[in-house]
Short mmCIF file of N, CA and C in Angstrom, two decimals:
data_model
loop_
_atom_site.label_atom_id
_atom_site.label_comp_id
_atom_site.label_asym_id
_atom_site.label_seq_id
_atom_site.Cartn_x
_atom_site.Cartn_y
_atom_site.Cartn_z
N UNK T 115 43.62 21.23 156.44
CA UNK T 115 44.23 22.39 156.04
C UNK T 115 43.57 23.57 156.75
N UNK T 116 44.27 24.43 157.37
CA UNK T 116 43.61 25.63 158.08
C UNK T 116 43.23 26.66 157.02
N UNK T 117 41.94 27.27 157.22
CA UNK T 117 41.43 28.24 156.42
C UNK T 117 41.42 29.62 157.14
N UNK T 118 42.16 30.62 156.42
CA UNK T 118 42.49 31.94 156.96
C UNK T 118 41.14 32.72 157.48
N UNK T 119 40.20 32.49 156.69
CA UNK T 119 39.00 33.30 156.92
C UNK T 119 38.03 32.80 158.07
N UNK T 120 38.22 31.67 158.46
CA UNK T 120 37.34 30.96 159.47
C UNK T 120 37.82 31.02 160.88
N UNK T 121 38.92 31.79 161.11
CA UNK T 121 39.74 31.93 162.41
C UNK T 121 40.28 30.72 162.93
N UNK T 122 40.49 29.69 162.20
CA UNK T 122 41.21 28.61 162.63
C UNK T 122 42.65 28.56 162.17
N UNK T 123 43.28 29.50 161.80
CA UNK T 123 44.60 29.52 161.56
C UNK T 123 45.55 29.47 162.61
N UNK T 124 46.66 28.85 162.46
CA UNK T 124 47.61 28.47 163.50
C UNK T 124 48.29 29.93 163.92
N UNK T 125 48.51 30.04 165.30
CA UNK T 125 48.98 31.33 165.81
C UNK T 125 50.20 31.03 166.65
N UNK T 126 50.32 29.75 167.15
CA UNK T 126 51.44 29.30 167.99
C UNK T 126 51.58 27.85 168.17
N UNK T 127 52.85 27.59 168.63
CA UNK T 127 53.14 26.09 168.87
C UNK T 127 53.16 26.10 170.51
N UNK T 128 52.45 25.08 171.04
CA UNK T 128 52.48 24.84 172.42
C UNK T 128 53.71 23.81 172.81
N UNK T 129 53.74 22.75 171.99
CA UNK T 129 54.83 21.90 172.32
C UNK T 129 54.88 20.88 171.02
N UNK T 130 55.86 20.31 170.95
CA UNK T 130 56.06 19.11 169.92
C UNK T 130 55.51 17.73 170.68
N UNK T 131 54.65 17.17 170.01
CA UNK T 131 54.22 15.89 170.57
C UNK T 131 55.31 14.69 170.27
N UNK T 132 55.76 14.82 168.89
CA UNK T 132 56.81 13.75 168.57
C UNK T 132 57.22 14.71 167.20
N UNK T 133 58.10 13.82 166.28
CA UNK T 133 58.78 14.58 165.22
C UNK T 133 57.75 15.05 164.05
N UNK T 134 56.60 14.65 164.19
CA UNK T 134 55.69 14.83 163.05
C UNK T 134 54.33 15.70 163.58
N UNK T 135 54.11 15.63 164.92
CA UNK T 135 52.63 16.07 165.40
C UNK T 135 52.99 17.30 166.48
N UNK T 136 52.29 18.30 166.41
CA UNK T 136 52.60 19.52 167.24
C UNK T 136 51.31 19.97 167.83
N UNK T 137 51.26 20.22 169.10
CA UNK T 137 50.13 20.69 169.65
C UNK T 137 50.15 22.26 169.52
N UNK T 138 49.22 22.88 168.87
CA UNK T 138 49.18 24.19 168.42
C UNK T 138 48.04 24.91 169.08
N UNK T 139 48.06 26.36 168.80
CA UNK T 139 46.95 27.12 169.38
C UNK T 139 46.50 27.83 168.07
N UNK T 140 45.24 27.91 168.09
CA UNK T 140 44.53 28.53 166.80
C UNK T 140 43.96 29.97 167.16
N UNK T 141 43.65 30.66 165.99
CA UNK T 141 43.45 32.22 166.37
C UNK T 141 42.19 32.30 167.14
N UNK T 142 41.32 31.29 166.94
CA UNK T 142 39.92 31.36 167.71
C UNK T 142 40.11 30.91 169.09
N UNK T 143 41.29 30.58 169.67
CA UNK T 143 41.42 30.39 171.00
C UNK T 143 41.59 28.90 171.31
N UNK T 144 41.23 28.01 170.42
CA UNK T 144 41.14 26.52 170.47
C UNK T 144 42.53 26.11 170.41
N UNK T 145 42.84 24.88 170.81
CA UNK T 145 43.95 24.05 170.83
C UNK T 145 43.75 22.89 170.03
N UNK T 146 44.78 22.37 169.41
CA UNK T 146 44.58 21.06 168.58
C UNK T 146 46.05 20.58 168.22
N UNK T 147 45.89 19.47 167.48
CA UNK T 147 47.08 18.85 167.15
C UNK T 147 47.29 18.93 165.56
N UNK T 148 48.39 19.51 165.05
CA UNK T 148 48.61 19.60 163.68
C UNK T 148 49.90 19.02 163.28
N UNK T 149 49.95 18.64 161.93
CA UNK T 149 51.05 17.90 161.45
C UNK T 149 52.24 18.99 161.19
N UNK T 150 53.45 18.54 161.38
CA UNK T 150 54.56 19.46 161.15
C UNK T 150 54.50 20.05 159.79
N UNK T 151 54.11 19.15 158.76
CA UNK T 151 54.03 19.79 157.34
C UNK T 151 52.96 20.81 157.18
N UNK T 152 51.93 20.63 157.81
CA UNK T 152 50.95 21.70 157.85
C UNK T 152 51.50 23.10 158.43
N UNK T 153 52.11 23.02 159.50
CA UNK T 153 52.54 24.22 160.11
C UNK T 153 53.66 24.75 159.34
N UNK T 154 54.56 23.92 158.71
CA UNK T 154 55.61 24.38 157.99
C UNK T 154 55.18 25.09 156.72
N UNK T 155 53.99 24.54 156.09
CA UNK T 155 53.52 25.29 154.88
C UNK T 155 52.97 26.44 155.18
N UNK T 156 52.16 26.70 156.33
CA UNK T 156 51.39 27.87 156.52
C UNK T 156 52.29 28.96 157.44
N UNK T 157 52.90 28.44 158.26
CA UNK T 157 53.65 29.35 159.29
C UNK T 157 54.99 28.93 159.65
N UNK T 158 55.92 28.77 158.77
CA UNK T 158 57.21 28.25 158.98
C UNK T 158 58.08 29.08 160.04
N UNK T 159 57.84 30.29 160.18
CA UNK T 159 58.37 31.22 161.25
C UNK T 159 58.08 30.81 162.65
N UNK T 160 57.00 29.93 162.83
CA UNK T 160 56.67 29.53 164.20
C UNK T 160 57.62 28.39 164.68
N UNK T 161 57.94 27.61 163.71
CA UNK T 161 58.96 26.44 164.08
C UNK T 161 60.25 27.04 164.42
N UNK T 162 60.68 28.02 163.72
CA UNK T 162 61.96 28.63 163.95
C UNK T 162 61.92 29.35 165.16
N UNK T 163 60.84 30.07 165.76
CA UNK T 163 60.56 30.73 166.80
C UNK T 163 60.74 29.85 167.98
N UNK T 164 60.08 28.63 167.83
CA UNK T 164 59.89 27.78 168.88
C UNK T 164 61.19 27.14 169.23
N UNK T 165 62.03 26.72 168.24
CA UNK T 165 63.36 26.28 168.48
C UNK T 165 64.25 27.30 169.02
N UNK T 166 64.21 28.46 168.58
CA UNK T 166 65.03 29.61 169.03
C UNK T 166 64.84 29.77 170.73
N UNK T 167 63.55 29.79 170.96
CA UNK T 167 63.15 30.17 172.40
C UNK T 167 63.59 28.82 173.24
N UNK T 168 63.44 27.41 172.58
CA UNK T 168 63.83 26.28 173.25
C UNK T 168 65.24 26.20 173.64
N UNK T 169 66.14 26.57 172.74
CA UNK T 169 67.67 26.49 172.90
C UNK T 169 68.18 27.79 173.73
N UNK T 170 67.56 28.94 173.25
CA UNK T 170 68.30 30.06 173.75
C UNK T 170 67.50 31.00 174.97
N UNK T 171 66.31 30.65 175.22
CA UNK T 171 65.20 31.20 175.96
C UNK T 171 64.56 32.29 175.29
N UNK T 172 63.61 32.91 176.01
CA UNK T 172 62.73 33.99 175.28
C UNK T 172 63.48 35.06 175.03
N UNK T 173 63.18 35.64 173.89
CA UNK T 173 63.96 36.78 173.34
C UNK T 173 63.76 38.07 174.09
N UNK T 174 64.66 38.86 174.38
CA UNK T 174 64.79 40.01 175.18
C UNK T 174 63.84 41.12 174.93
N UNK T 175 63.51 41.23 173.54
CA UNK T 175 62.79 42.37 173.09
C UNK T 175 61.24 41.97 173.04
N UNK T 176 60.87 40.87 173.21
CA UNK T 176 59.46 40.45 173.38
C UNK T 176 58.97 40.85 174.86
N UNK T 177 57.77 41.28 174.87
CA UNK T 177 57.13 41.51 176.13
C UNK T 177 56.41 40.43 176.58
N UNK T 178 56.78 39.70 177.75
CA UNK T 178 56.02 38.68 178.32
C UNK T 178 54.85 39.06 179.24
N UNK T 179 53.76 38.45 179.12
CA UNK T 179 52.70 38.68 180.07
C UNK T 179 52.50 37.70 181.14
#
């Protein structure tokens, strides 16, 4: 389970490896594999955003770098 104070909280989804494992980006810059349940319990908005971008493309209001 990710701990908020240690800098290893999940900030982004890179891709789905399969239906239960996700390749994720942590706040401290590291990448790793997290379970879908872990991401759903800590940051459910990330899964919705990932699917939205996957099906509809990046949102127009977001600034891309």
